[in-house]
Amino acid sequence: LAERKDYTGAERHYGRAAAIAEATLGSEHPLTALLLSNRAEVILLQGRAQEARDLYQHALGLLRPALGSKHHWVAETLRGLGLSHAALGHGQTAEALLLESAQVREAAGGPRHPALGKVLTGMDVVDAIAGVQTCAKPNGMRDVPVKPVIIESIRVVTPKTQ
C-alpha cells in the first residue's frame, strides 16, 4: 500500500499489525516496536510530523532496551525520529538524531555499509538509479528495482584522518 502511496491504508494496516503483535507478543516486544516505527513512517509521509515523532519516540523506547543501542532497527527508528524533527523545524535535534542513526548503522553494519556512503562525483548516476521503477517482493523487501541495476565500477576513497 505504501508503494502505491496509499498511506492511509498502509497506516491502518500497520496499526492493525501492531495491535495483533501487541496482543500476541506483548507491548514491549521488538516486533511490536518495529511495526509502530513503520506506522510512524507512513504517518510522517502524510505530513503529520508531530504524531510521527511521538510514535517514533515510543518505538525507540521499546527497541533500545530489547535490542541494544547498536541494532539496525534502532538506527532506522532514529532516522525516522530525526526526519520527523526536521519536518517540525527542530534542526539541531534532527541533525543529532540523524548523526546518531548513521553511527548506529556503522556499528551494526560496519564502516563500508552502503547506507554510509557519500557520493563525491556522479550524483547524476545516483539520481538515475533513484528514478528506476521499483516493486515490493513477497519476502517483504520494498523498493526493489524491477530491472536489475548494475553498477559497473565504483571507487572507495578513504578519507584522510587529521
Short mmCIF file of C-alpha atoms in Angstrom, two decimals:
data_model
loop_
_atom_site.label_atom_id
_atom_site.label_comp_id
_atom_site.label_asym_id
_atom_site.label_seq_id
_atom_site.Cartn_x
_atom_site.Cartn_y
_atom_site.Cartn_z
CA LEU A 1 0.00 0.00 0.00
CA ALA A 2 2.81 2.42 0.81
CA GLU A 3 4.37 1.70 -2.60
CA ARG A 4 1.08 2.80 -4.19
CA LYS A 5 1.14 5.89 -1.96
CA ASP A 6 -1.99 4.71 -0.14
CA TYR A 7 -0.57 5.99 3.15
CA THR A 8 -3.92 6.00 4.92
CA GLY A 9 -4.42 2.33 4.05
CA ALA A 10 -0.83 1.50 4.98
CA GLU A 11 -1.24 3.30 8.30
CA ARG A 12 -4.39 1.32 9.02
CA HIS A 13 -2.68 -1.99 8.20
CA TYR A 14 0.44 -1.17 10.26
CA GLY A 15 -1.81 -0.17 13.16
CA ARG A 16 -3.70 -3.44 12.93
CA ALA A 17 -0.47 -5.45 12.65
CA ALA A 18 0.95 -3.63 15.69
CA ALA A 19 -2.22 -4.37 17.66
CA ILE A 20 -2.00 -8.07 16.74
CA ALA A 21 1.70 -8.17 17.65
CA GLU A 22 0.99 -6.46 20.95
CA ALA A 23 -1.82 -8.91 21.75
CA THR A 24 0.22 -11.99 20.85
CA LEU A 25 3.82 -10.97 21.65
CA GLY A 26 3.38 -8.19 24.19
CA SER A 27 3.62 -4.43 24.18
CA GLU A 28 7.40 -4.42 24.70
CA HIS A 29 8.31 -6.98 22.02
CA PRO A 30 10.76 -5.67 19.36
CA LEU A 31 8.44 -6.66 16.50
CA THR A 32 5.63 -4.64 18.06
CA ALA A 33 8.01 -1.67 18.25
CA LEU A 34 9.14 -2.15 14.64
CA LEU A 35 5.54 -2.11 13.45
CA LEU A 36 4.95 1.10 15.42
CA SER A 37 8.01 2.60 13.74
CA ASN A 38 6.70 1.54 10.32
CA ARG A 39 3.35 3.12 11.13
CA ALA A 40 5.15 6.32 12.14
CA GLU A 41 6.85 6.34 8.73
CA VAL A 42 3.56 6.42 6.83
CA ILE A 43 2.17 8.99 9.27
CA LEU A 44 5.19 11.20 8.53
CA LEU A 45 4.62 10.73 4.79
CA GLN A 46 1.13 12.14 5.34
CA GLY A 47 2.62 15.31 6.84
CA ARG A 48 1.69 14.55 10.45
CA ALA A 49 5.20 15.08 11.82
CA GLN A 50 4.32 15.60 15.49
CA GLU A 51 2.27 12.41 15.65
CA ALA A 52 5.04 10.53 13.82
CA ARG A 53 7.66 11.95 16.20
CA ASP A 54 5.73 10.73 19.24
CA LEU A 55 5.28 7.26 17.77
CA TYR A 56 8.96 7.01 16.74
CA GLN A 57 9.96 8.08 20.27
CA HIS A 58 7.73 5.38 21.77
CA ALA A 59 9.11 2.73 19.40
CA LEU A 60 12.69 3.77 20.18
CA GLY A 61 11.95 3.49 23.91
CA LEU A 62 10.93 -0.13 23.30
CA LEU A 63 13.67 -1.09 20.83
CA ARG A 64 16.73 0.12 22.74
CA PRO A 65 16.12 -1.95 25.89
CA ALA A 66 15.11 -5.01 23.86
CA LEU A 67 17.81 -4.97 21.16
CA GLY A 68 20.52 -2.67 22.48
CA SER A 69 21.70 0.61 21.04
CA LYS A 70 23.61 -0.86 18.08
CA HIS A 71 20.82 -2.64 16.18
CA HIS A 72 19.76 -1.67 12.66
CA TRP A 73 16.10 -1.35 13.74
CA VAL A 74 17.25 1.23 16.29
CA ALA A 75 19.15 3.04 13.51
CA GLU A 76 16.06 3.14 11.28
CA THR A 77 13.88 4.42 14.09
CA LEU A 78 16.45 7.10 14.97
CA ARG A 79 16.45 8.11 11.31
CA GLY A 80 12.67 8.45 11.26
CA LEU A 81 12.71 10.35 14.52
CA GLY A 82 15.32 12.70 13.05
CA LEU A 83 13.26 13.24 9.90
CA SER A 84 10.16 13.99 11.95
CA HIS A 85 12.10 16.57 13.99
CA ALA A 86 13.38 18.07 10.73
CA ALA A 87 9.80 18.36 9.46
CA LEU A 88 8.90 20.14 12.69
CA GLY A 89 11.72 22.64 12.20
CA HIS A 90 13.90 21.27 15.01
CA GLY A 91 17.13 21.39 13.01
CA GLN A 92 19.69 20.75 15.75
CA THR A 93 17.74 17.85 17.23
CA ALA A 94 17.19 16.39 13.76
CA GLU A 95 20.88 16.64 12.90
CA ALA A 96 21.92 14.96 16.17
CA LEU A 97 19.45 12.10 15.67
CA LEU A 98 20.46 11.55 12.05
CA LEU A 99 24.12 11.51 13.04
CA GLU A 100 23.37 9.01 15.81
CA SER A 101 21.44 6.90 13.29
CA ALA A 102 24.48 6.83 10.99
CA GLN A 103 26.74 5.90 13.90
CA VAL A 104 24.45 3.05 14.95
CA ARG A 105 24.21 1.87 11.34
CA GLU A 106 28.00 1.89 11.09
CA ALA A 107 28.32 -0.04 14.37
CA ALA A 108 25.74 -2.59 13.17
CA GLY A 109 26.90 -2.94 9.56
CA GLY A 110 30.48 -1.75 9.54
CA PRO A 111 32.02 1.39 8.07
CA ARG A 112 31.55 0.15 4.50
CA HIS A 113 27.78 -0.29 4.84
CA PRO A 114 26.23 1.18 1.66
CA ALA A 115 23.95 3.49 3.63
CA LEU A 116 27.04 5.30 4.93
CA GLY A 117 28.50 6.19 1.54
CA LYS A 118 28.90 9.71 0.27
CA VAL A 119 28.85 10.50 -3.43
CA LEU A 120 31.74 12.78 -4.34
CA THR A 121 31.09 12.85 -8.09
CA GLY A 122 28.50 11.23 -10.29
CA MET A 123 25.34 12.33 -8.48
CA ASP A 124 23.61 12.14 -11.87
CA VAL A 125 24.12 8.36 -11.71
CA VAL A 126 22.61 8.20 -8.23
CA ASP A 127 19.63 10.25 -9.41
CA ALA A 128 19.16 7.91 -12.39
CA ILE A 129 19.17 4.89 -10.06
CA ALA A 130 16.69 6.61 -7.75
CA GLY A 131 14.36 7.09 -10.73
CA VAL A 132 14.07 3.44 -11.78
CA GLN A 133 10.79 1.60 -11.40
CA THR A 134 10.62 -0.44 -8.19
CA CYS A 135 8.32 -3.02 -6.66
CA ALA A 136 7.80 -4.93 -3.42
CA LYS A 137 8.85 -8.57 -3.14
CA PRO A 138 6.87 -11.31 -1.36
CA ASN A 139 9.63 -11.57 1.27
CA GLY A 140 8.82 -8.04 2.46
CA MET A 141 11.66 -6.19 0.73
CA ARG A 142 10.47 -2.84 -0.62
CA ASP A 143 11.75 -0.56 -3.34
CA VAL A 144 13.46 -3.38 -5.25
CA PRO A 145 14.30 -2.38 -8.84
CA VAL A 146 12.06 -4.15 -11.37
CA LYS A 147 15.07 -4.50 -13.68
CA PRO A 148 18.45 -5.09 -12.01
CA VAL A 149 20.64 -2.01 -11.62
CA ILE A 150 24.24 -2.87 -12.44
CA ILE A 151 26.99 -0.58 -11.20
CA GLU A 152 29.93 -1.30 -13.48
CA SER A 153 32.58 0.42 -11.40
CA ILE A 154 32.97 2.09 -8.07
CA ARG A 155 35.93 3.50 -6.23
CA VAL A 156 36.16 3.64 -2.46
CA VAL A 157 38.03 6.69 -1.20
CA THR A 158 39.18 6.54 2.40
CA PRO A 159 39.14 9.97 4.00
CA LYS A 160 42.42 11.24 5.41
CA THR A 161 42.45 11.47 9.18
CA GLN A 162 43.55 14.75 10.66
#
